[in-house]
Short mmCIF file of C-alpha atoms in Angstrom, two decimals:
data_model
loop_
_atom_site.label_atom_id
_atom_site.label_comp_id
_atom_site.label_asym_id
_atom_site.label_seq_id
_atom_site.Cartn_x
_atom_site.Cartn_y
_atom_site.Cartn_z
CA MET A 1 -36.68 -130.74 127.39
CA LYS A 2 -34.64 -132.52 129.87
CA ARG A 3 -32.49 -130.44 132.22
CA THR A 4 -28.87 -131.25 132.85
CA ILE A 5 -26.62 -131.45 135.67
CA LEU A 6 -22.90 -131.87 135.85
CA ILE A 7 -21.45 -133.45 139.04
CA THR A 8 -17.87 -133.50 140.05
CA GLY A 9 -16.53 -136.32 142.26
CA ALA A 10 -19.63 -138.59 141.15
CA SER A 11 -17.97 -141.90 141.70
CA SER A 12 -18.94 -142.56 145.30
CA GLY A 13 -20.47 -140.75 148.27
CA ILE A 14 -22.49 -137.67 147.93
CA GLY A 15 -21.65 -137.27 144.07
CA LYS A 16 -22.85 -140.82 143.30
CA ALA A 17 -26.11 -140.33 145.47
CA THR A 18 -26.77 -137.17 143.88
CA ALA A 19 -26.19 -138.61 140.18
CA LEU A 20 -28.80 -141.30 141.06
CA HIS A 21 -31.52 -138.90 142.64
CA PHE A 22 -31.32 -136.76 139.61
CA GLN A 23 -31.53 -139.32 137.24
CA ALA A 24 -34.39 -141.07 138.97
CA ARG A 25 -36.37 -137.84 138.49
CA GLY A 26 -35.69 -137.56 134.70
CA TRP A 27 -32.71 -135.40 134.47
CA ASN A 28 -29.72 -135.72 132.32
CA VAL A 29 -26.67 -136.21 134.39
CA ALA A 30 -23.06 -135.57 133.44
CA ALA A 31 -21.28 -137.85 136.17
CA THR A 32 -17.71 -136.82 136.22
CA MET A 33 -14.76 -138.39 138.02
CA ARG A 34 -10.93 -138.84 137.72
CA ARG A 35 -11.35 -142.56 136.94
CA PRO A 36 -14.29 -143.24 134.70
CA ASP A 37 -14.02 -146.99 135.13
CA ASP A 38 -15.33 -146.42 138.72
CA GLY A 39 -18.76 -145.31 137.17
CA THR A 40 -19.52 -148.03 134.94
CA ASP A 41 -22.79 -148.65 136.98
CA LEU A 42 -23.87 -145.17 136.38
CA GLY A 43 -22.88 -145.27 132.84
CA ALA A 44 -25.39 -148.17 132.30
CA LEU A 45 -28.23 -145.84 133.29
CA ASP A 46 -30.44 -143.96 130.79
CA ASN A 47 -29.42 -140.24 130.32
CA VAL A 48 -26.27 -140.61 132.46
CA PHE A 49 -22.89 -139.53 130.85
CA VAL A 50 -19.81 -140.75 132.50
CA THR A 51 -16.46 -138.71 131.74
CA ARG A 52 -13.24 -138.05 133.25
CA LEU A 53 -12.71 -134.68 134.93
CA ASP A 54 -9.76 -134.09 137.64
CA VAL A 55 -10.43 -130.67 139.18
CA THR A 56 -6.77 -130.41 139.28
CA GLU A 57 -6.25 -130.68 135.65
CA PRO A 58 -7.57 -127.77 133.48
CA ALA A 59 -7.50 -129.53 130.41
CA SER A 60 -9.69 -132.39 131.74
CA ILE A 61 -12.17 -129.67 132.99
CA THR A 62 -12.37 -128.08 129.56
CA SER A 63 -12.76 -131.55 128.01
CA ALA A 64 -15.24 -132.55 130.40
CA VAL A 65 -17.55 -129.47 130.05
CA ALA A 66 -17.14 -129.47 126.28
CA ALA A 67 -18.30 -133.19 126.25
CA THR A 68 -21.16 -132.58 128.38
CA ILE A 69 -22.36 -129.81 126.01
CA ASP A 70 -21.82 -131.81 123.06
CA ARG A 71 -23.78 -134.67 124.50
CA PHE A 72 -26.75 -132.75 126.31
CA GLY A 73 -26.60 -129.22 124.64
CA GLU A 74 -26.48 -127.25 127.98
CA ILE A 75 -25.78 -127.27 131.60
CA ASP A 76 -28.31 -126.27 133.85
CA VAL A 77 -26.80 -127.20 137.05
CA LEU A 78 -23.09 -127.49 138.13
CA LEU A 79 -22.55 -129.56 141.54
CA ASN A 80 -19.09 -128.84 142.77
CA ASN A 81 -18.73 -131.85 144.87
CA ALA A 82 -15.10 -133.35 144.41
CA GLY A 83 -12.99 -132.70 147.44
CA TYR A 84 -11.19 -134.58 150.28
CA GLY A 85 -10.10 -133.88 153.81
CA ALA A 86 -6.44 -133.23 154.99
CA TYR A 87 -6.21 -133.37 158.65
CA GLY A 88 -3.27 -133.57 161.16
CA THR A 89 -0.44 -131.42 162.65
CA LEU A 90 0.39 -128.73 160.28
CA GLU A 91 4.23 -129.10 160.92
CA SER A 92 3.99 -132.69 159.63
CA PHE A 93 2.51 -131.69 156.08
CA GLU A 94 5.03 -131.04 153.38
CA THR A 95 4.19 -128.00 150.96
CA GLU A 96 3.08 -130.45 148.21
CA ARG A 97 0.37 -132.05 150.28
CA ILE A 98 -0.80 -128.51 151.44
CA GLN A 99 -1.01 -127.30 147.89
CA ARG A 100 -3.05 -130.48 146.89
CA GLN A 101 -5.69 -129.52 149.42
CA PHE A 102 -6.35 -126.24 148.33
CA ASP A 103 -6.02 -127.14 144.56
CA THR A 104 -8.54 -129.87 145.03
CA ASN A 105 -11.16 -128.19 147.17
CA VAL A 106 -10.94 -124.50 146.29
CA ILE A 107 -8.84 -123.77 142.97
CA GLY A 108 -10.36 -126.77 141.32
CA LEU A 109 -14.00 -125.70 142.38
CA LEU A 110 -13.29 -122.23 140.86
CA GLU A 111 -11.72 -123.74 137.66
CA VAL A 112 -14.82 -125.92 137.10
CA THR A 113 -17.08 -122.99 137.85
CA ARG A 114 -15.21 -120.64 135.55
CA ALA A 115 -15.43 -123.37 132.76
CA VAL A 116 -19.34 -123.65 133.12
CA LEU A 117 -20.25 -120.02 133.77
CA PRO A 118 -19.88 -118.87 130.10
CA TYR A 119 -22.89 -121.26 128.88
CA MET A 120 -25.11 -120.29 131.92
CA ARG A 121 -24.35 -116.61 131.29
CA THR A 122 -25.18 -116.84 127.72
CA ARG A 123 -28.53 -118.24 128.56
CA LYS A 124 -28.95 -116.12 131.84
CA SER A 125 -30.04 -118.96 133.91
CA GLY A 126 -28.28 -121.89 135.93
CA VAL A 127 -27.46 -122.90 139.37
CA VAL A 128 -24.06 -123.58 140.97
CA VAL A 129 -24.20 -125.83 144.18
CA ASN A 130 -21.03 -125.90 146.18
CA ILE A 131 -20.42 -128.61 148.84
CA SER A 132 -19.09 -126.96 151.92
CA SER A 133 -19.43 -128.56 155.29
CA ILE A 134 -20.20 -127.98 158.99
CA GLY A 135 -16.34 -127.32 158.67
CA GLY A 136 -16.99 -124.16 156.52
CA GLN A 137 -18.72 -122.48 159.78
CA MET A 138 -16.83 -124.09 162.81
CA THR A 139 -13.62 -125.99 163.32
CA PHE A 140 -12.29 -128.93 164.97
CA PRO A 141 -8.68 -129.63 166.16
CA LEU A 142 -6.10 -130.85 163.47
CA GLY A 143 -8.29 -129.43 160.54
CA THR A 144 -6.24 -126.38 159.65
CA LEU A 145 -6.04 -127.38 155.97
CA TYR A 146 -9.47 -128.67 155.64
CA HIS A 147 -11.24 -126.10 157.52
CA GLY A 148 -9.27 -123.54 155.46
CA THR A 149 -10.45 -124.83 152.37
CA LYS A 150 -14.16 -125.07 153.51
CA PHE A 151 -14.23 -121.47 155.02
CA ALA A 152 -12.75 -120.37 151.53
CA VAL A 153 -15.87 -122.12 149.93
CA GLU A 154 -18.06 -120.14 152.15
CA GLY A 155 -16.55 -117.02 151.42
CA LEU A 156 -15.97 -117.43 147.65
CA SER A 157 -19.66 -118.72 147.17
CA GLU A 158 -21.28 -115.91 149.23
CA SER A 159 -19.46 -113.21 147.19
CA LEU A 160 -20.20 -115.17 143.96
CA HIS A 161 -23.97 -115.04 144.41
CA TYR A 162 -24.05 -111.44 144.10
CA GLU A 163 -22.40 -111.22 140.74
CA LEU A 164 -24.14 -114.11 139.40
CA ALA A 165 -27.40 -113.13 140.57
CA SER A 166 -27.11 -110.08 138.00
CA VAL A 167 -26.89 -112.53 135.25
CA GLY A 168 -29.79 -114.78 136.25
CA ILE A 169 -27.34 -117.61 137.95
CA LYS A 170 -28.10 -118.78 141.52
CA VAL A 171 -25.37 -120.04 143.77
CA LYS A 172 -26.24 -122.52 146.68
CA ILE A 173 -23.89 -123.71 149.44
CA VAL A 174 -24.73 -127.11 151.03
CA GLU A 175 -23.29 -127.84 154.62
CA PRO A 176 -23.24 -131.47 155.44
CA GLY A 177 -22.57 -132.87 158.80
CA MET A 178 -20.93 -136.29 159.38
CA ILE A 179 -22.01 -138.22 156.29
CA ALA A 180 -21.57 -142.06 155.80
CA THR A 181 -19.25 -141.86 152.72
CA ASP A 182 -15.53 -142.91 152.35
CA PHE A 183 -14.48 -139.63 153.68
CA SER A 184 -12.55 -141.47 156.48
CA GLY A 185 -10.96 -143.75 153.86
CA ARG A 186 -9.66 -142.72 150.41
CA SER A 187 -10.99 -139.30 150.85
CA PHE A 188 -9.10 -138.68 154.18
CA ASP A 189 -5.73 -137.63 154.23
CA PHE A 190 -4.23 -137.77 157.80
CA SER A 191 -0.77 -136.50 158.90
CA ASN A 192 1.24 -137.06 161.97
CA ASP A 193 4.78 -137.22 162.92
CA PRO A 194 4.86 -139.18 166.37
CA SER A 195 8.43 -137.85 166.90
CA MET A 196 6.59 -134.54 167.83
CA GLU A 197 5.74 -135.60 171.25
CA GLU A 198 4.15 -132.39 172.16
CA TYR A 199 1.19 -132.82 169.81
CA GLN A 200 0.42 -136.55 170.45
CA SER A 201 -2.24 -135.91 173.16
CA VAL A 202 -4.27 -133.85 170.95
CA VAL A 203 -3.71 -136.43 167.87
CA GLY A 204 -4.95 -139.21 170.29
CA ALA A 205 -7.97 -137.12 171.34
CA PHE A 206 -8.88 -136.33 167.62
CA MET A 207 -8.56 -140.06 166.78
CA ALA A 208 -10.90 -141.15 169.68
CA ALA A 209 -13.51 -138.47 168.75
CA MET A 210 -13.47 -139.51 165.17
CA GLY A 211 -14.19 -142.92 166.13
CA SER A 212 -17.19 -142.07 168.49
CA GLY A 213 -18.57 -139.71 165.80
CA ALA A 214 -19.00 -142.44 163.11
CA THR A 215 -22.29 -143.49 164.99
CA GLN A 216 -24.05 -140.25 164.03
CA GLN A 217 -23.32 -140.23 160.36
CA SER A 218 -26.12 -139.56 158.11
CA ALA A 219 -26.51 -141.43 154.69
CA PRO A 220 -25.24 -139.49 151.51
CA GLU A 221 -28.88 -139.97 150.03
CA LEU A 222 -30.05 -137.31 152.71
CA VAL A 223 -27.52 -134.76 151.27
CA ALA A 224 -28.67 -135.68 147.79
CA GLU A 225 -32.26 -134.80 148.76
CA VAL A 226 -30.96 -131.42 150.08
CA ILE A 227 -29.07 -130.62 146.88
CA TRP A 228 -32.36 -131.47 145.06
CA ASN A 229 -34.13 -129.02 147.10
CA ALA A 230 -31.75 -126.33 146.84
CA VAL A 231 -31.86 -126.64 143.02
CA THR A 232 -35.66 -126.86 142.51
CA ASP A 233 -36.97 -124.79 145.44
CA GLY A 234 -36.86 -121.58 143.04
CA SER A 235 -35.76 -119.48 145.95
CA ASP A 236 -32.59 -117.11 146.56
CA GLN A 237 -31.66 -119.13 149.69
CA LEU A 238 -27.93 -119.41 149.92
CA ARG A 239 -27.08 -121.90 152.47
CA TYR A 240 -28.61 -125.37 153.22
CA ARG A 241 -27.66 -127.59 156.23
CA ALA A 242 -27.69 -131.26 155.79
CA GLY A 243 -28.11 -133.81 158.62
CA ASP A 244 -29.48 -133.50 162.00
CA ASP A 245 -26.02 -132.88 163.35
CA ALA A 246 -25.21 -130.12 161.07
CA GLU A 247 -28.57 -128.48 162.29
CA ALA A 248 -27.73 -128.74 165.91
CA LEU A 249 -23.86 -127.83 165.40
CA LEU A 250 -24.44 -124.83 163.36
CA THR A 251 -27.27 -123.47 165.21
CA HIS A 252 -25.42 -123.67 168.44
CA ARG A 253 -22.22 -122.14 166.84
CA ARG A 254 -24.21 -119.26 165.81
CA ASN A 255 -25.97 -118.69 169.16
CA VAL A 256 -22.78 -118.55 171.44
CA ASP A 257 -19.73 -116.51 171.45
CA ASP A 258 -16.20 -117.80 170.56
CA ALA A 259 -15.03 -118.36 173.93
CA THR A 260 -17.96 -120.43 174.88
CA PHE A 261 -17.98 -122.52 171.72
CA ILE A 262 -14.23 -123.15 171.91
CA ALA A 263 -14.63 -124.17 175.42
CA GLY A 264 -17.17 -126.60 174.40
CA ILE A 265 -14.89 -128.21 171.56
CA LYS A 266 -12.05 -128.52 173.96
CA GLN A 267 -14.07 -130.23 176.54
CA GLN A 268 -15.33 -132.62 173.73
CA PHE A 269 -11.75 -133.47 172.69
CA GLY A 270 -10.54 -133.72 176.19
CA LEU A 271 -7.99 -130.77 175.66
#
């Protein structure tokens, strides 16, 4: 019997690459996204079901999960991939945009997980994979909101793996580095108020660093392969790094104290 993976945010980037990766290996794929018209190419593939799911709309979560069960009979793996990055000066973000960042990256992830767990718990098996980031273990300037959500994903995932292990469900965290997706496009929400002159030096340094970092990006297919390994390796390993930069940066972060690491980031950003 074919196994089934449900993926959020499957219209592009890591989500789409993972949908293609699993489909090519004979899995059923529920490729969910806010606008199903963006997934017509995926929907043309065998054993791929494209349906609407907006992680900020509980009714769409319930509907997508039910439709997946109706189509494939079960959900063996959940990939919580949907998300975006809000960067910028905290003072320039209004409350609504702050709320949206946490609703998408944290609350939405929890709600989708909560909707899928009853099916996995009944069968006493399943894997939940949460996409974090190097930004869930370390921070860059102007990432107060984004890093806040990814640190939350790390913490909730680590805690959740204890309770779900007791019912036969595994939890995995995947931590990509810089990936060649549309993160700096439609998945990137930047805020700055130029009238706050005090912040403009750090804003300028951040934008310059973002431009230079683009040359170090890994392909989303690399992350898809790491996700595949996390799902199929049969281990209880919790964290998986994706990308040479993720490996280097997170190893460095683990091996130095706060003062040393922060000094290095300041030097990198010219602060």
